[in-house]
CSV table of C-alpha atoms and ligand atoms in Angstrom, one decimal:
chain,number,residue,atom,x,y,z
A,16,MET,CA,42.4,36.8,72.4
A,17,GLU,CA,43.6,40.3,73.6
A,18,ALA,CA,46.2,40.2,70.7
A,19,ILE,CA,43.7,39.5,68.1
A,20,LEU,CA,41.9,42.2,68.6
A,21,GLU,CA,44.6,44.8,68.3
A,22,LYS,CA,44.2,46.4,65.2
A,23,PRO,CA,47.2,45.7,62.7
A,24,LYS,CA,48.6,48.4,60.8
A,25,ASN,CA,48.2,46.8,57.5
A,26,LYS,CA,46.5,49.8,55.8
A,27,GLN,CA,47.4,50.8,52.0
A,28,LEU,CA,44.6,52.8,51.5
A,29,GLY,CA,45.8,55.9,53.4
A,30,ASP,CA,43.3,58.6,53.8
A,31,LEU,CA,40.7,56.9,52.1
A,32,SER,CA,40.0,54.4,55.2
A,33,ASP,CA,40.7,57.2,57.7
A,34,SER,CA,37.6,58.6,58.9
A,35,GLU,CA,39.3,61.8,59.4
A,36,MET,CA,39.8,62.6,56.0
A,37,PHE,CA,37.6,63.3,53.2
A,38,ARG,CA,35.1,65.5,55.2
A,39,HIS,CA,35.3,68.1,52.5
A,40,ASN,CA,32.9,69.1,50.2
A,41,LEU,CA,32.8,67.5,47.1
A,42,SER,CA,34.3,69.2,43.7
A,43,ILE,CA,31.9,69.4,41.5
A,44,ASN,CA,33.3,71.9,38.8
A,45,ALA,CA,32.1,71.3,35.3
A,46,GLN,CA,29.5,68.6,36.7
A,47,ASP,CA,26.1,68.6,35.2
A,48,MET,CA,24.2,70.3,37.7
A,49,ASN,CA,21.0,68.4,37.2
A,50,LYS,CA,22.7,64.9,37.0
A,51,LEU,CA,24.0,66.0,40.6
A,52,CYS,CA,20.6,66.8,42.4
A,53,SER,CA,19.1,63.9,40.9
A,54,GLN,CA,22.2,61.7,42.6
A,55,LEU,CA,21.4,63.8,45.7
A,56,GLU,CA,17.7,63.1,45.4
A,57,LYS,CA,18.0,59.3,45.1
A,58,MET,CA,20.4,59.1,48.0
A,59,ILE,CA,18.2,61.0,50.0
A,60,PHE,CA,15.3,58.7,48.7
A,61,ILE,CA,17.5,55.4,49.5
A,62,ARG,CA,18.2,56.8,53.1
A,63,ALA,CA,14.9,57.3,54.0
A,64,VAL,CA,13.6,54.0,52.5
A,65,GLU,CA,16.0,52.2,54.9
A,66,GLU,CA,15.8,54.6,58.2
A,67,SER,CA,12.1,53.6,57.8
A,68,ILE,CA,12.9,50.1,57.7
A,69,ALA,CA,15.1,49.8,60.4
A,70,GLU,CA,12.6,51.8,62.6
A,71,LEU,CA,10.1,48.8,61.7
A,72,VAL,CA,12.5,46.6,62.3
A,73,ARG,CA,13.4,47.9,65.7
A,74,ASP,CA,9.5,47.7,66.3
A,75,GLY,CA,9.4,44.3,65.8
A,76,GLU,CA,7.0,45.0,62.9
A,77,ILE,CA,9.2,43.9,60.2
A,78,LYS,CA,10.4,40.3,61.1
A,79,CYS,CA,13.2,39.2,58.4
A,80,PRO,CA,16.8,39.8,58.8
A,81,CYS,CA,17.8,43.3,57.2
A,82,HIS,CA,21.2,44.3,56.5
A,83,LEU,CA,20.9,48.3,55.6
A,84,SER,CA,23.4,50.3,53.4
A,85,VAL,CA,23.1,53.7,55.1
A,86,GLY,CA,26.0,55.6,54.8
A,87,GLN,CA,27.0,53.7,51.7
A,88,GLU,CA,24.1,55.4,49.5
A,89,ALA,CA,26.6,57.1,46.7
A,90,ILE,CA,28.2,53.5,45.5
A,91,ALA,CA,24.9,52.1,44.4
A,92,VAL,CA,23.8,55.9,43.0
A,93,GLY,CA,27.1,56.7,41.0
A,94,ILE,CA,27.1,52.8,39.5
A,95,ALA,CA,23.3,52.2,38.7
A,96,GLN,CA,23.7,55.9,36.7
A,97,HIS,CA,25.2,53.9,34.0
A,98,LEU,CA,23.2,50.7,33.9
A,99,ASN,CA,19.7,50.0,32.0
A,100,SER,CA,17.4,47.8,31.8
A,101,SER,CA,19.2,45.2,29.5
A,102,ASP,CA,22.2,44.9,31.7
A,103,ARG,CA,22.3,42.1,34.3
A,104,ALA,CA,23.0,43.8,38.0
A,105,PHE,CA,23.2,41.0,41.1
A,106,GLY,CA,23.4,41.9,44.7
A,107,ASN,CA,24.3,40.7,48.1
A,108,HIS,CA,22.6,40.4,51.8
A,109,ARG,CA,22.6,44.3,51.9
A,110,SER,CA,21.1,45.1,48.4
A,111,HIS,CA,18.0,47.9,49.3
A,112,SER,CA,20.3,50.4,47.8
A,113,HIS,CA,21.4,48.4,44.6
A,114,PHE,CA,17.5,47.5,44.0
A,115,LEU,CA,16.1,51.2,44.7
A,116,ALA,CA,19.1,52.9,42.8
A,117,MET,CA,18.4,50.8,39.7
A,118,GLY,CA,14.6,51.8,39.7
A,119,GLY,CA,13.3,48.9,41.4
A,120,ASP,CA,9.7,49.7,43.2
A,121,MET,CA,9.9,51.1,46.6
A,122,GLU,CA,6.2,49.6,47.4
A,123,SER,CA,7.2,46.0,46.1
A,124,LEU,CA,10.4,46.6,48.4
A,125,PHE,CA,8.5,47.5,51.1
A,126,ALA,CA,5.7,44.3,50.6
A,127,GLU,CA,8.6,41.9,50.2
A,128,VAL,CA,10.6,42.8,54.0
A,129,PHE,CA,7.1,42.5,55.3
A,130,GLY,CA,6.4,38.7,53.5
A,131,LYS,CA,3.5,40.0,51.7
A,132,GLU,CA,2.6,38.4,48.5
A,133,THR,CA,2.9,42.0,46.7
A,134,GLY,CA,6.6,42.0,47.4
A,135,CYS,CA,9.2,42.0,44.7
A,136,SER,CA,9.7,38.2,45.4
A,137,LYS,CA,5.8,37.7,46.2
A,138,GLY,CA,6.9,37.4,50.3
A,139,ARG,CA,9.1,34.3,50.1
A,140,GLY,CA,12.5,36.1,49.8
A,141,GLY,CA,12.7,39.2,52.4
A,142,SER,CA,15.2,41.7,52.6
A,143,MET,CA,18.0,39.3,51.0
A,144,HIS,CA,16.0,37.9,48.3
A,145,ILE,CA,15.3,41.0,46.1
A,146,TYR,CA,14.7,41.3,42.6
A,147,ALA,CA,13.7,43.7,40.0
A,148,GLY,CA,14.5,41.8,36.6
A,149,GLU,CA,12.1,44.9,34.6
A,150,VAL,CA,15.3,47.4,35.4
A,151,GLY,CA,18.1,45.2,35.0
A,152,PHE,CA,18.6,44.3,38.9
A,153,HIS,CA,18.6,40.1,38.6
A,154,GLY,CA,18.7,39.3,42.3
A,155,SER,CA,19.9,39.2,45.5
A,156,VAL,CA,21.3,36.3,47.8
A,157,PRO,CA,22.8,36.4,51.1
A,158,ILE,CA,25.4,33.6,50.5
A,159,VAL,CA,28.5,35.5,50.6
A,160,ALA,CA,29.6,35.4,47.1
A,161,GLY,CA,27.2,33.6,45.8
A,162,THR,CA,25.9,35.7,43.4
A,163,ILE,CA,29.3,36.9,41.9
A,164,PRO,CA,29.4,33.7,39.2
A,165,VAL,CA,26.2,34.2,38.5
A,166,ALA,CA,26.7,37.6,37.8
A,167,VAL,CA,29.9,36.4,35.4
A,168,GLY,CA,27.3,33.7,33.4
A,169,ALA,CA,25.3,36.7,33.0
A,170,ALA,CA,28.3,38.8,31.2
A,171,LEU,CA,29.4,35.5,29.5
A,172,SER,CA,25.7,35.2,28.1
A,173,ALA,CA,25.9,39.2,27.2
A,174,LYS,CA,29.3,38.4,25.3
A,175,LEU,CA,28.0,35.5,23.4
A,176,SER,CA,25.0,37.2,22.3
A,177,GLY,CA,26.4,39.7,20.9
A,178,SER,CA,24.3,42.3,23.1
A,179,ASN,CA,25.5,45.4,24.8
A,180,ALA,CA,24.8,44.3,28.0
A,181,VAL,CA,27.2,44.4,31.2
A,182,GLY,CA,27.0,41.8,34.1
A,183,VAL,CA,27.6,43.8,37.5
A,184,ALA,CA,28.2,41.8,40.7
A,185,PHE,CA,27.8,44.3,44.1
A,186,PHE,CA,30.0,42.3,47.0
A,187,GLY,CA,31.6,43.4,50.1
A,188,ASP,CA,35.0,43.1,51.3
A,189,GLY,CA,34.7,40.0,52.9
A,190,ALA,CA,33.1,38.5,50.0
A,191,CYS,CA,36.7,38.8,48.7
A,192,GLU,CA,37.7,36.0,51.4
A,193,GLU,CA,35.5,33.7,49.0
A,194,GLY,CA,37.4,31.4,46.6
A,195,ILE,CA,34.8,31.6,44.2
A,196,VAL,CA,35.4,35.4,43.8
A,197,HIS,CA,39.1,34.3,42.5
A,198,GLU,CA,37.5,32.1,40.0
A,199,SER,CA,35.3,34.6,38.6
A,200,LEU,CA,37.8,37.0,38.2
A,201,ASN,CA,40.2,34.9,36.7
A,202,PHE,CA,37.7,33.8,34.2
A,203,ALA,CA,36.2,37.2,33.6
A,204,SER,CA,39.5,38.3,32.8
A,205,ILE,CA,41.0,35.7,31.0
A,206,MET,CA,37.5,35.7,28.9
A,207,LYS,CA,37.4,39.4,28.3
A,208,LEU,CA,33.8,39.9,29.6
A,209,PRO,CA,31.7,42.5,29.8
A,210,MET,CA,31.6,42.8,33.5
A,211,LEU,CA,32.0,45.3,36.5
A,212,PHE,CA,33.0,44.1,39.9
A,213,VAL,CA,32.0,46.3,42.5
A,214,VAL,CA,33.5,46.1,46.0
A,215,GLU,CA,31.5,47.9,48.7
A,216,ASN,CA,34.6,48.0,51.1
A,217,ASN,CA,33.3,49.1,54.2
A,218,LEU,CA,36.2,47.9,56.1
A,219,PHE,CA,34.1,45.4,58.0
A,220,SER,CA,32.5,41.9,57.7
A,221,SER,CA,29.7,41.5,60.4
A,222,HIS,CA,32.2,42.8,63.6
A,223,LEU,CA,35.7,42.3,61.9
A,224,ASP,CA,38.0,44.8,60.8
A,225,ILE,CA,39.5,44.1,57.2
A,226,CYS,CA,42.7,44.6,58.9
A,227,LEU,CA,42.1,41.2,61.6
A,228,ARG,CA,41.3,39.6,58.4
A,229,GLN,CA,43.8,40.3,55.4
A,230,PRO,CA,47.2,41.5,54.6
A,231,SER,CA,46.0,44.4,53.1
A,232,ASP,CA,42.9,46.8,53.6
A,233,SER,CA,42.5,47.1,49.8
A,234,THR,CA,40.9,44.5,47.5
A,235,ALA,CA,42.0,45.9,44.4
A,236,ARG,CA,45.1,43.9,44.7
A,237,PHE,CA,43.1,41.1,43.3
A,238,ALA,CA,42.1,42.7,40.0
A,239,VAL,CA,46.1,43.6,40.0
A,240,ALA,CA,46.6,39.8,40.3
A,241,HIS,CA,44.2,39.2,37.4
A,242,GLU,CA,45.5,41.7,34.9
A,243,MET,CA,42.1,43.5,35.0
A,244,GLU,CA,41.4,47.3,34.7
A,245,SER,CA,40.7,48.6,38.6
A,246,ARG,CA,40.0,52.1,40.4
A,247,VAL,CA,39.9,52.5,44.0
A,248,VAL,CA,37.3,55.4,44.9
A,249,ASP,CA,36.0,57.2,47.8
A,250,GLY,CA,32.9,55.5,48.2
A,251,ASN,CA,31.3,58.4,49.9
A,252,ASP,CA,31.9,60.6,47.2
A,253,VAL,CA,29.4,60.1,44.5
A,254,VAL,CA,31.2,61.9,41.7
A,255,ALA,CA,34.2,59.9,42.2
A,256,VAL,CA,32.0,56.5,41.9
A,257,ASP,CA,30.3,58.0,38.9
A,258,LYS,CA,33.5,58.6,37.2
A,259,ALA,CA,35.3,55.5,37.8
A,260,ALA,CA,31.9,53.7,37.2
A,261,ALA,CA,31.8,55.4,33.8
A,262,GLU,CA,35.2,54.5,32.7
A,263,LEU,CA,34.9,50.8,33.6
A,264,ILE,CA,31.3,50.2,32.0
A,265,GLU,CA,32.3,51.9,29.0
A,266,ARG,CA,35.2,49.7,28.7
A,267,ALA,CA,33.3,46.5,29.4
A,268,ARG,CA,31.0,47.7,26.9
A,269,ALA,CA,33.0,48.1,24.1
A,270,GLY,CA,34.6,44.8,24.4
A,271,HIS,CA,37.6,45.8,26.8
A,272,GLY,CA,37.1,43.2,29.2
A,273,PRO,CA,36.0,43.4,32.8
A,274,GLY,CA,36.7,46.2,35.5
A,275,PHE,CA,36.8,46.1,39.3
A,276,LEU,CA,35.5,49.2,41.2
A,277,GLU,CA,36.7,49.1,44.9
A,278,ALA,CA,34.6,51.9,46.5
A,279,ILE,CA,35.7,52.8,50.2
A,280,THR,CA,33.1,53.5,52.8
A,281,TYR,CA,31.3,52.8,56.3
A,282,ARG,CA,28.1,51.2,57.3
A,283,TRP,CA,26.3,53.4,60.1
A,284,LEU,CA,24.4,51.0,61.1
A,285,GLY,CA,25.1,47.4,62.9
A,286,HIS,CA,25.8,44.4,60.7
A,287,VAL,CA,22.1,43.6,60.5
A,288,GLY,CA,19.3,45.0,61.9
A,289,GLY,CA,18.5,48.6,62.9
A,290,ASN,CA,20.7,49.6,65.6
A,291,SER,CA,23.6,51.2,65.5
A,292,ASP,CA,25.7,50.0,68.3
A,293,ILE,CA,25.7,46.4,68.1
A,294,ASP,CA,27.5,44.2,65.3
A,295,VAL,CA,26.9,40.6,65.6
A,296,GLY,CA,26.7,40.7,69.5
A,297,VAL,CA,30.2,42.9,69.8
A,298,ARG,CA,29.9,46.7,70.4
A,299,ARG,CA,30.8,49.2,67.8
A,300,SER,CA,33.2,52.1,68.5
A,301,GLN,CA,31.0,54.9,68.8
A,302,SER,CA,34.1,57.6,68.4
A,303,GLU,CA,35.3,55.8,65.0
A,304,LEU,CA,31.3,55.9,63.4
A,305,GLU,CA,30.7,59.3,64.4
A,306,SER,CA,33.9,60.3,63.1
A,307,TRP,CA,32.7,58.1,59.6
A,308,LYS,CA,29.3,59.9,59.7
A,309,LYS,CA,31.2,63.5,59.1
A,310,ARG,CA,32.1,61.5,55.6
A,311,ASP,CA,28.4,61.4,55.0
A,312,PRO,CA,27.6,61.3,50.9
A,313,ILE,CA,24.3,63.0,51.5
A,314,SER,CA,25.7,65.8,53.1
A,315,ARG,CA,28.9,66.2,51.3
A,316,LEU,CA,26.9,66.4,48.1
A,317,TYR,CA,24.5,68.6,49.5
A,318,LYS,CA,26.7,71.3,50.7
A,319,ALA,CA,28.5,71.4,47.3
A,320,LEU,CA,25.4,72.2,45.3
A,321,GLU,CA,24.1,74.5,48.0
A,322,GLU,CA,27.4,76.3,47.4
A,323,LYS,CA,27.1,77.0,44.1
A,324,GLY,CA,23.2,77.5,44.1
A,325,GLY,CA,22.5,74.5,42.7
A,326,TYR,CA,20.1,73.1,45.4
A,327,THR,CA,18.5,74.8,48.3
A,328,LYS,CA,17.7,73.7,51.9
A,329,SER,CA,13.8,74.1,51.1
A,330,LYS,CA,14.1,71.9,48.0
A,331,PHE,CA,15.5,69.4,50.1
A,332,GLN,CA,13.3,69.6,52.9
A,333,ASP,CA,10.6,69.6,50.5
A,334,PHE,CA,12.0,66.4,48.7
A,335,GLU,CA,12.2,64.5,52.0
A,336,LYS,CA,8.9,65.1,52.9
A,337,ALA,CA,7.2,63.9,49.7
A,338,THR,CA,9.4,61.0,50.0
A,339,GLN,CA,8.0,60.2,53.4
A,340,ASN,CA,4.5,60.8,52.0
A,341,LEU,CA,5.7,58.1,49.5
A,342,ILE,CA,7.1,55.7,52.2
A,343,LYS,CA,3.9,56.1,54.8
A,344,ILE,CA,1.7,55.2,51.5
A,345,ALA,CA,4.0,52.2,50.7
A,346,ILE,CA,4.2,50.9,54.4
A,347,GLU,CA,0.1,51.3,54.8
A,348,LYS,CA,-0.1,49.2,51.3
A,349,ALA,CA,2.5,46.6,52.5
A,350,ARG,CA,0.6,46.2,56.2
A,351,ASN,CA,-2.9,45.6,54.2
A,352,ALA,CA,-1.7,43.4,51.9
A,353,PRO,CA,-2.3,39.8,51.8
A,354,TRP,CA,0.1,37.0,52.7
A,355,PRO,CA,1.1,34.3,50.1
A,356,LYS,CA,-1.3,31.5,50.3
A,357,ALA,CA,0.3,28.1,52.2
A,358,GLU,CA,-1.0,26.2,49.2
A,359,THR,CA,1.5,28.4,46.8
A,360,LEU,CA,4.6,27.4,49.1
A,361,CYS,CA,6.3,25.8,46.4
A,362,GLU,CA,5.5,28.2,43.2
A,363,HIS,CA,7.8,30.5,41.9
A,364,THR,CA,10.8,28.1,43.4
A,365,TYR,CA,12.1,28.1,39.4
A,366,ASP,CA,11.6,30.9,37.0
A,367,GLU,CA,11.8,29.3,33.2
A,368,LYS,CA,12.6,32.3,31.9
A,369,VAL,CA,16.1,32.7,30.5
A,370,ILE,CA,17.7,35.7,31.4
B,412,TPP,C1,29.0,31.7,52.7
B,412,TPP,C2,28.8,32.2,53.6
B,412,TPP,N1,29.5,32.7,54.7
B,412,TPP,C3,29.0,33.3,55.7
B,412,TPP,C4,28.0,33.9,55.8
B,412,TPP,C5,27.8,35.1,56.9
B,412,TPP,N2,27.7,36.4,56.7
B,412,TPP,C6,26.8,36.8,56.3
B,412,TPP,S1,27.2,38.6,55.6
B,412,TPP,C7,28.8,38.3,56.2
B,412,TPP,C8,29.5,39.6,56.1
B,412,TPP,C9,30.0,39.6,54.7
B,412,TPP,O1,31.2,40.8,54.5
B,412,TPP,P1,31.1,41.6,53.3
B,412,TPP,O2,31.1,41.0,52.4
B,412,TPP,O3,32.3,42.7,53.9
B,412,TPP,O4,29.8,42.7,53.3
B,412,TPP,P2,28.9,43.5,54.3
B,412,TPP,O5,28.1,43.0,55.3
B,412,TPP,O6,30.1,44.2,54.9
B,412,TPP,O7,28.1,44.8,53.5
B,412,TPP,C10,28.9,37.1,56.8
B,412,TPP,C11,30.1,36.5,57.2
B,412,TPP,C12,27.1,33.8,54.7
B,412,TPP,N3,25.9,34.9,54.6
B,412,TPP,N4,27.5,33.1,53.8
B,413,MG,MG1,32.3,44.9,54.3
């Protein structure tokens, strides 16, 4: 048992997976300042929502299992920027950030995690089954890798109908250990589908380090195996994610086939729930966590913007305050919303609409 817990050194990501590296301010020269400010505010917003959910989970008021993306916000924000409501994006068990970055309604997310009828899945889904089809987020499912072939199907449908939409699957490094991922990559590649595979490689699948599960810590090798265009980026750098997403999505829309974006990151909270020190019953390394927090996607962008005079501390505080007010209202509305009626239990099981 001891031998298994010793971390092997199969690190191909190099500095990208080294928590001591990439703590410098982002390089934002030649970037559109308004876009960066909007990305910063989206990340602050997502983190504030998830931190509120974490608190409500710790207090026992939210009872459904919640997998939070605190620390990983730059990935959803950098990618959602390039998507629109006719695209078909799919998430996984950790998808609040995808839902919110794509423009899903925050009040309906709170109502959903409270299990209320006004929730985005009418209170039947909870945190792991969220949906905002109106903005192009076609749902999340907790079965690891379960949505990936569905996203590929959506990309096939977009191609066959001649639309300019792309399919997007957000998934984790752990999902790459499911066979369906490789079938999906192969099919998307051979059919040249307008598809983006996004691996949020946070180096863990619940409590297990990727180095204990795979012969390499980088998943982009699977894209290479399927002759697919890929990028490996610092997932805590929204500028890098944005650039890679722009390139891969543009290629896909132009009919040049699918792309694979591996974004290296780290989650600040445990696998599930609102605590930072526990990962499915196993104690996490607090020193590693503290080290990764120094690569915070929000403070890195904020500091870079502040240095260039693009954002100020008071603007940051005002935005946080306004966000907290919106969250407070959303929580109160969720608390007061009705539960789904027992007699409607079997409703909304299937959606007759074809996406
Ligand atoms: C098919 C399947 N196997 C196992 C699980 C249990 N499970 C839930 S999340 C998870 C870890 C997934 O890790 P990763 O894909 O890296 O995503 P992360 O949690 O790191 O965001 C596991 C094993 C599951 N939900 N579905
Ligand atoms: Mg993971």
